[in-house]
């Protein structure tokens, strides 16, 4: 299942979903948008573009992720993994098959990185890229594993996700 947490992404969400649709079809994945505390038509637009939509009035990235996952479960899907993608268009849909390939070769969790590619800094912006790069470096120091970004592009095996019991549902979801 492709999970897109969003908050007030009405201007870009249709384009993001249109770009993801062919990838989702190739992967045999369902798309689910988790709308958290939005005041716009994001949920309506998600449904209109063929995605499931889970809604929560609670503000926070993790709440959006959980709302989308709930929508997947309530629709009767039991995916092997969750592929988290930014709803603002800062992830390149052509990167998704690479994450899936790593998963299919045995990785239970695959994390994408945006900050190492200069081309990503344009849409992402230095104001958001630099803090993510800094957090990635700090995470590297703390975990002795290489990180360059604490971004949203990641694939997590569903069973591993269920064991993780993530608690930080506002903006620390990706680092947890």
Coordinates of N, CA and C in Angstrom, one line a residue:
X1 N 0.8 -1.2 0.0 CA 0.0 0.0 0.0 C 0.9 1.2 0.0
X2 N 0.6 2.2 -0.9 CA 1.3 3.4 -0.9 C 0.6 4.4 0.0
X3 N 1.2 4.9 1.0 CA 0.7 5.8 2.1 C 1.1 7.2 1.9
X4 N 0.2 8.1 1.7 CA 0.5 9.5 1.6 C -0.1 10.4 2.7
X5 N 0.6 10.7 3.7 CA 0.1 11.6 4.7 C 0.0 13.1 4.1
X6 N -1.1 13.8 4.3 CA -1.2 15.1 3.8 C -1.9 16.0 4.8
X7 N -1.6 17.3 4.7 CA -2.3 18.3 5.4 C -2.4 19.5 4.5
X8 N -3.6 19.9 4.0 CA -3.8 21.0 3.1 C -2.9 21.0 1.9
X9 N -3.0 19.8 1.2 CA -2.1 19.7 0.0 C -3.0 19.8 -1.3
X10 N -4.1 20.4 -1.2 CA -5.1 20.5 -2.3 C -4.4 21.0 -3.6
X11 N -3.5 22.0 -3.6 CA -2.9 22.5 -4.8 C -2.0 21.4 -5.6
X12 N -1.4 20.5 -4.8 CA -0.4 19.6 -5.5 C -0.9 18.2 -5.5
X13 N -1.8 17.8 -4.6 CA -2.2 16.4 -4.5 C -2.7 15.7 -5.7
X14 N -3.6 16.4 -6.6 CA -4.0 15.7 -7.8 C -2.8 15.3 -8.7
X15 N -1.8 16.2 -8.8 CA -0.7 15.9 -9.7 C 0.1 14.8 -9.1
X16 N 0.3 14.8 -7.8 CA 1.1 13.7 -7.1 C 0.4 12.4 -7.3
X17 N -0.9 12.3 -7.1 CA -1.6 11.1 -7.3 C -1.6 10.6 -8.8
X18 N -1.7 11.5 -9.7 CA -1.6 11.2 -11.1 C -0.2 10.6 -11.5
X19 N 0.8 11.2 -10.9 CA 2.2 10.7 -11.1 C 2.4 9.3 -10.5
X20 N 1.7 9.1 -9.3 CA 1.9 7.8 -8.6 C 1.0 6.7 -9.2
X21 N -0.1 7.0 -9.9 CA -1.0 6.0 -10.3 C -0.3 4.9 -11.2
X22 N 0.4 5.3 -12.2 CA 1.1 4.2 -13.0 C 2.0 3.3 -12.2
X23 N 2.7 3.9 -11.3 CA 3.6 3.2 -10.4 C 2.8 2.2 -9.5
X24 N 1.8 2.7 -9.0 CA 0.9 1.9 -8.1 C 0.3 0.7 -8.9
X25 N -0.1 0.9 -10.1 CA -0.6 -0.1 -11.0 C 0.4 -1.2 -11.3
X26 N 1.7 -0.7 -11.6 CA 2.8 -1.7 -11.9 C 3.1 -2.5 -10.7
X27 N 3.0 -1.9 -9.5 CA 3.4 -2.6 -8.3 C 2.2 -3.4 -7.7
X28 N 1.0 -3.2 -8.2 CA -0.2 -3.8 -7.7 C -0.5 -3.3 -6.3
X29 N -0.3 -2.0 -6.1 CA -0.5 -1.4 -4.8 C -1.7 -0.5 -4.8
X30 N -2.3 -0.4 -3.7 CA -3.4 0.6 -3.5 C -2.8 1.8 -2.9
X31 N -3.4 3.0 -3.3 CA -2.9 4.3 -2.8 C -3.9 4.7 -1.7
X32 N -3.3 5.2 -0.6 CA -4.2 5.7 0.5 C -3.6 7.0 1.0
X33 N -4.5 8.0 1.1 CA -4.1 9.3 1.6 C -4.6 9.5 3.0
X34 N -3.7 9.9 3.9 CA -4.1 10.1 5.3 C -4.2 11.6 5.5
X35 N -5.4 12.1 5.6 CA -5.6 13.6 5.7 C -5.6 13.9 7.2
X36 N -4.7 14.7 7.7 CA -4.6 15.1 9.1 C -4.9 16.6 9.3
X37 N -5.9 16.9 9.9 CA -6.3 18.3 10.3 C -6.3 19.3 9.1
X38 N -6.8 18.8 8.0 CA -6.9 19.7 6.8 C -8.1 20.5 6.8
X39 N -8.0 21.7 6.2 CA -9.1 22.6 6.1 C -9.5 22.7 4.6
X40 N -8.9 21.9 3.8 CA -9.1 22.0 2.3 C -9.8 20.7 1.8
X41 N -9.8 20.5 0.5 CA -10.5 19.4 -0.1 C -9.6 18.2 -0.4
X42 N -8.6 18.0 0.4 CA -7.6 17.0 0.1 C -8.3 15.6 0.1
X43 N -9.1 15.3 1.0 CA -9.8 14.0 1.1 C -10.6 13.7 -0.1
X44 N -11.4 14.7 -0.5 CA -12.3 14.6 -1.7 C -11.5 14.4 -2.9
X45 N -10.4 15.2 -3.1 CA -9.5 15.0 -4.2 C -8.8 13.7 -4.3
X46 N -8.4 13.2 -3.1 CA -7.8 11.8 -3.1 C -8.8 10.8 -3.6
X47 N -10.0 10.8 -3.2 CA -11.0 9.8 -3.6 C -11.3 10.0 -5.1
X48 N -11.4 11.2 -5.5 CA -11.7 11.5 -7.0 C -10.6 11.0 -7.9
X49 N -9.3 10.9 -7.3 CA -8.2 10.4 -8.1 C -7.9 8.9 -7.8
X50 N -8.9 8.2 -7.3 CA -8.7 6.8 -7.1 C -8.0 6.3 -5.9
X51 N -7.8 7.1 -4.9 CA -7.1 6.7 -3.7 C -8.1 6.5 -2.6
X52 N -7.8 5.7 -1.7 CA -8.5 5.6 -0.4 C -8.2 6.9 0.4
X53 N -9.1 7.3 1.2 CA -8.8 8.5 2.1 C -9.2 8.2 3.5
X54 N -8.3 8.3 4.4 CA -8.5 8.3 5.8 C -8.4 9.6 6.4
X55 N -9.3 10.0 7.3 CA -9.2 11.4 7.8 C -9.1 11.4 9.3
X56 N -8.4 12.3 9.8 CA -8.3 12.6 11.3 C -8.3 14.1 11.5
X57 N -8.9 14.5 12.6 CA -8.8 15.9 12.9 C -7.6 16.3 13.7
X58 N -6.8 15.2 14.1 CA -5.6 15.4 14.9 C -4.5 15.8 14.0
X59 N -3.8 16.9 14.3 CA -2.7 17.4 13.6 C -1.5 16.5 13.8
X60 N -0.7 16.2 12.8 CA 0.5 15.5 12.9 C 0.7 14.5 11.8
X61 N 2.0 14.4 11.4 CA 2.4 13.5 10.3 C 2.0 12.1 10.6
X62 N 2.3 11.6 11.8 CA 2.1 10.2 12.2 C 0.6 9.9 12.3
X63 N -0.2 10.9 12.7 CA -1.7 10.8 12.7 C -2.2 10.6 11.2
X64 N -1.6 11.3 10.3 CA -2.0 11.2 8.9 C -1.6 9.8 8.4
X65 N -0.4 9.3 8.7 CA 0.0 8.0 8.3 C -0.9 6.9 8.8
X66 N -1.3 7.0 10.1 CA -2.2 6.0 10.7 C -3.6 6.1 10.1
X67 N -4.0 7.3 9.8 CA -5.4 7.4 9.1 C -5.4 6.7 7.8
X68 N -4.3 6.8 7.0 CA -4.2 6.2 5.7 C -4.2 4.7 5.9
X69 N -3.4 4.2 6.8 CA -3.3 2.7 7.1 C -4.6 2.2 7.6
X70 N -5.3 2.9 8.4 CA -6.7 2.5 8.8 C -7.6 2.4 7.6
X71 N -7.5 3.3 6.7 CA -8.3 3.3 5.4 C -8.0 2.0 4.6
X72 N -6.8 1.7 4.5 CA -6.4 0.5 3.8 C -7.0 -0.8 4.5
X73 N -6.8 -0.8 5.8 CA -7.4 -2.0 6.6 C -8.9 -2.1 6.5
X74 N -9.6 -0.9 6.6 CA -11.0 -0.9 6.6 C -11.6 -1.3 5.2
X75 N -10.8 -1.0 4.2 CA -11.2 -1.4 2.8 C -10.9 -2.9 2.5
X76 N -10.3 -3.6 3.5 CA -10.1 -5.0 3.4 C -8.8 -5.4 2.8
X77 N -7.9 -4.5 2.6 CA -6.6 -4.9 2.0 C -5.6 -5.3 3.1
X78 N -4.8 -6.3 2.8 CA -3.7 -6.8 3.7 C -2.4 -6.7 2.9
X79 N -1.8 -5.6 2.8 CA -0.6 -5.4 2.0 C 0.6 -6.1 2.7
X80 N 1.6 -6.5 1.9 CA 2.8 -7.1 2.5 C 3.6 -6.0 3.1
X81 N 3.5 -4.7 2.6 CA 4.3 -3.6 3.1 C 3.6 -2.3 2.9
X82 N 4.1 -1.3 3.7 CA 3.6 0.1 3.5 C 4.8 0.9 2.9
X83 N 4.4 1.6 1.8 CA 5.4 2.4 1.1 C 5.0 3.9 1.4
X84 N 5.7 4.6 2.2 CA 5.3 6.0 2.6 C 5.9 6.9 1.6
X85 N 5.1 7.9 1.1 CA 5.5 8.8 0.1 C 5.0 10.2 0.6
X86 N 5.7 11.2 0.3 CA 5.3 12.6 0.7 C 4.1 13.0 -0.2
X87 N 3.1 13.6 0.4 CA 2.0 14.0 -0.4 C 2.2 15.4 -1.1
X88 N 3.4 16.0 -0.8 CA 3.6 17.3 -1.4 C 4.4 17.3 -2.7
X89 N 4.7 16.1 -3.1 CA 5.4 16.0 -4.4 C 6.9 16.0 -4.3
X90 N 7.5 16.0 -3.1 CA 8.9 16.1 -2.9 C 9.6 14.7 -3.1
X91 N 8.9 13.7 -3.4 CA 9.5 12.4 -3.7 C 9.2 12.1 -5.2
X92 N 10.2 11.5 -5.9 CA 10.1 11.1 -7.3 C 9.5 9.7 -7.4
X93 N 8.3 9.6 -8.0 CA 7.7 8.3 -8.2 C 8.6 7.2 -8.8
X94 N 9.6 7.7 -9.6 CA 10.4 6.7 -10.3 C 11.4 6.0 -9.2
X95 N 11.5 6.6 -8.0 CA 12.3 6.0 -7.0 C 11.6 4.8 -6.3
X96 N 10.3 4.7 -6.4 CA 9.6 3.7 -5.6 C 9.9 2.3 -6.0
X97 N 10.0 1.9 -7.3 CA 10.4 0.6 -7.6 C 11.8 0.1 -7.0
X98 N 12.7 1.1 -6.9 CA 14.0 0.7 -6.3 C 13.8 0.3 -4.8
X99 N 12.9 1.0 -4.1 CA 12.7 0.6 -2.7 C 12.0 -0.8 -2.7
X100 N 11.1 -1.0 -3.6 CA 10.4 -2.3 -3.7 C 11.4 -3.4 -4.0
X101 N 12.3 -3.2 -4.9 CA 13.4 -4.2 -5.2 C 14.2 -4.5 -4.0
X102 N 14.6 -3.5 -3.2 CA 15.4 -3.8 -2.0 C 14.5 -4.6 -1.0
X103 N 13.3 -4.3 -0.9 CA 12.4 -5.1 0.0 C 12.3 -6.5 -0.5
X104 N 12.1 -6.7 -1.8 CA 11.9 -8.1 -2.4 C 13.2 -8.9 -2.3
X105 N 14.3 -8.2 -2.1 CA 15.6 -8.9 -2.0 C 15.9 -9.2 -0.5
X106 N 14.9 -8.9 0.4 CA 15.1 -9.3 1.8 C 15.1 -8.2 2.9
X107 N 15.2 -6.9 2.5 CA 15.2 -5.8 3.4 C 13.8 -5.6 4.0
X108 N 13.6 -5.6 5.3 CA 12.3 -5.4 6.0 C 12.0 -3.9 6.0
X109 N 13.0 -3.0 5.9 CA 12.8 -1.6 5.9 C 13.8 -0.9 5.0
X110 N 13.3 -0.1 4.1 CA 14.1 0.6 3.2 C 13.8 2.1 3.3
X111 N 14.9 2.9 3.5 CA 14.7 4.4 3.6 C 15.3 5.1 2.5
X112 N 14.4 6.0 1.8 CA 14.9 6.8 0.7 C 15.6 8.0 1.3
X113 N 16.4 8.6 0.4 CA 17.2 9.9 0.8 C 17.0 10.9 -0.2
X114 N 16.6 12.1 0.2 CA 16.4 13.2 -0.7 C 17.5 14.2 -0.7
X115 N 18.2 14.3 0.4 CA 19.2 15.5 0.5 C 20.5 15.2 -0.2
X116 N 20.8 14.0 -0.6 CA 22.1 13.8 -1.3 C 22.0 14.2 -2.8
X117 N 20.8 14.4 -3.3 CA 20.7 14.7 -4.7 C 20.3 16.2 -4.8
X118 N 21.2 17.0 -5.4 CA 21.0 18.4 -5.6 C 19.7 18.8 -6.3
X119 N 19.3 17.9 -7.2 CA 18.0 18.2 -7.9 C 16.8 18.2 -7.0
X120 N 16.9 17.5 -5.8 CA 15.8 17.5 -4.9 C 15.7 18.8 -4.1
X121 N 16.8 19.5 -4.0 CA 16.8 20.7 -3.2 C 15.8 21.8 -3.7
X122 N 15.6 21.8 -5.0 CA 14.7 22.8 -5.6 C 13.3 22.7 -5.0
X123 N 12.6 21.6 -5.3 CA 11.3 21.5 -4.7 C 11.2 21.4 -3.2
X124 N 12.3 20.8 -2.6 CA 12.3 20.6 -1.2 C 12.7 21.9 -0.5
X125 N 13.6 22.6 -1.1 CA 14.1 23.9 -0.5 C 15.1 23.8 0.6
X126 N 16.2 24.6 0.5 CA 17.2 24.5 1.5 C 16.7 24.7 2.9
X127 N 15.7 25.4 3.1 CA 15.1 25.6 4.5 C 14.7 24.3 5.1
X128 N 14.2 23.4 4.3 CA 13.8 22.1 4.8 C 14.9 21.0 4.6
X129 N 15.7 21.2 3.6 CA 16.7 20.2 3.3 C 17.8 20.2 4.3
X130 N 18.3 21.4 4.7 CA 19.4 21.5 5.7 C 19.1 20.9 7.0
X131 N 17.9 21.2 7.6 CA 17.6 20.5 8.9 C 17.5 19.0 8.8
X132 N 16.9 18.5 7.7 CA 16.8 17.1 7.5 C 18.2 16.4 7.4
X133 N 19.1 17.1 6.6 CA 20.4 16.6 6.5 C 21.1 16.6 7.9
X134 N 20.9 17.6 8.6 CA 21.5 17.7 10.0 C 21.0 16.6 10.9
X135 N 19.7 16.4 10.9 CA 19.1 15.3 11.7 C 19.6 14.0 11.2
X136 N 19.8 13.8 9.9 CA 20.3 12.6 9.4 C 21.7 12.3 9.9
X137 N 22.5 13.3 10.0 CA 23.9 13.2 10.5 C 23.9 12.9 12.0
X138 N 23.0 13.6 12.7 CA 22.9 13.3 14.1 C 22.5 11.9 14.4
X139 N 21.5 11.4 13.6 CA 21.0 10.0 13.7 C 22.1 9.0 13.4
X140 N 23.0 9.4 12.4 CA 24.1 8.5 12.1 C 25.1 8.4 13.3
X141 N 25.3 9.5 13.9 CA 26.2 9.5 15.1 C 25.6 8.7 16.2
X142 N 24.3 8.8 16.5 CA 23.6 8.1 17.5 C 23.5 6.6 17.3
X143 N 23.3 6.2 16.0 CA 23.0 4.8 15.7 C 24.1 4.1 15.1
X144 N 25.2 4.8 14.6 CA 26.3 4.2 13.9 C 25.9 3.6 12.6
X145 N 24.8 4.1 12.0 CA 24.3 3.6 10.7 C 24.1 4.9 9.9
X146 N 24.4 4.8 8.6 CA 24.4 6.0 7.8 C 23.0 6.5 7.4
X147 N 22.8 7.8 7.7 CA 21.5 8.5 7.4 C 21.9 9.9 6.8
X148 N 21.2 10.3 5.8 CA 21.4 11.6 5.3 C 20.1 12.4 5.2
X149 N 19.1 11.8 5.6 CA 17.8 12.4 5.5 C 16.8 11.7 6.5
X150 N 15.9 12.5 7.1 CA 14.9 11.9 7.9 C 13.6 12.2 7.1
X151 N 13.5 11.8 5.9 CA 12.4 12.1 5.1 C 11.3 11.0 5.1
X152 N 10.3 11.3 4.3 CA 9.1 10.4 4.3 C 9.2 9.2 3.4
X153 N 10.1 9.1 2.5 CA 10.2 8.0 1.6 C 10.8 6.8 2.2
X154 N 9.9 5.8 2.5 CA 10.4 4.6 3.2 C 9.4 3.5 2.9
X155 N 9.9 2.3 2.9 CA 9.1 1.1 2.8 C 9.3 0.3 4.0
X156 N 8.2 -0.2 4.6 CA 8.3 -1.0 5.9 C 7.4 -2.2 5.7
X157 N 8.0 -3.3 5.9 CA 7.2 -4.6 5.9 C 6.1 -4.4 6.9
X158 N 4.9 -4.8 6.5 CA 3.7 -4.6 7.4 C 3.9 -5.3 8.8
X159 N 4.4 -6.5 8.8 CA 4.6 -7.1 10.1 C 5.6 -6.4 11.0
X160 N 6.7 -5.9 10.4 CA 7.6 -5.1 11.1 C 6.9 -3.8 11.7
X161 N 6.2 -3.1 10.8 CA 5.5 -1.9 11.2 C 4.6 -2.2 12.4
X162 N 3.9 -3.3 12.4 CA 3.0 -3.6 13.5 C 3.7 -3.9 14.8
X163 N 4.9 -4.4 14.7 CA 5.7 -4.6 15.9 C 6.4 -3.3 16.4
X164 N 6.5 -2.3 15.6 CA 7.2 -1.1 16.0 C 6.4 -0.3 17.0
X165 N 5.1 -0.3 17.0 CA 4.3 0.4 18.0 C 4.8 1.8 18.2
X166 N 4.8 2.6 17.0 CA 5.2 4.0 17.0 C 4.3 4.8 17.9
X167 N 4.9 5.7 18.7 CA 4.2 6.5 19.7 C 4.2 8.0 19.3
X168 N 5.3 8.5 18.7 CA 5.4 9.9 18.4 C 4.6 10.2 17.1
X169 N 3.4 10.7 17.2 CA 2.5 10.8 16.1 C 2.4 12.2 15.5
X170 N 3.2 13.1 16.0 CA 3.1 14.5 15.5 C 4.2 14.6 14.4
X171 N 5.4 15.2 14.7 CA 6.4 15.4 13.6 C 7.6 14.5 13.8
X172 N 7.6 13.7 14.9 CA 8.8 12.8 15.1 C 8.6 11.4 14.6
X173 N 7.5 11.2 13.9 CA 7.2 9.8 13.4 C 8.3 9.2 12.6
X174 N 8.9 10.0 11.6 CA 9.9 9.4 10.8 C 11.2 9.1 11.5
X175 N 11.6 9.9 12.5 CA 12.8 9.6 13.2 C 12.6 8.5 14.2
X176 N 11.4 8.3 14.8 CA 11.1 7.2 15.7 C 11.2 5.9 14.9

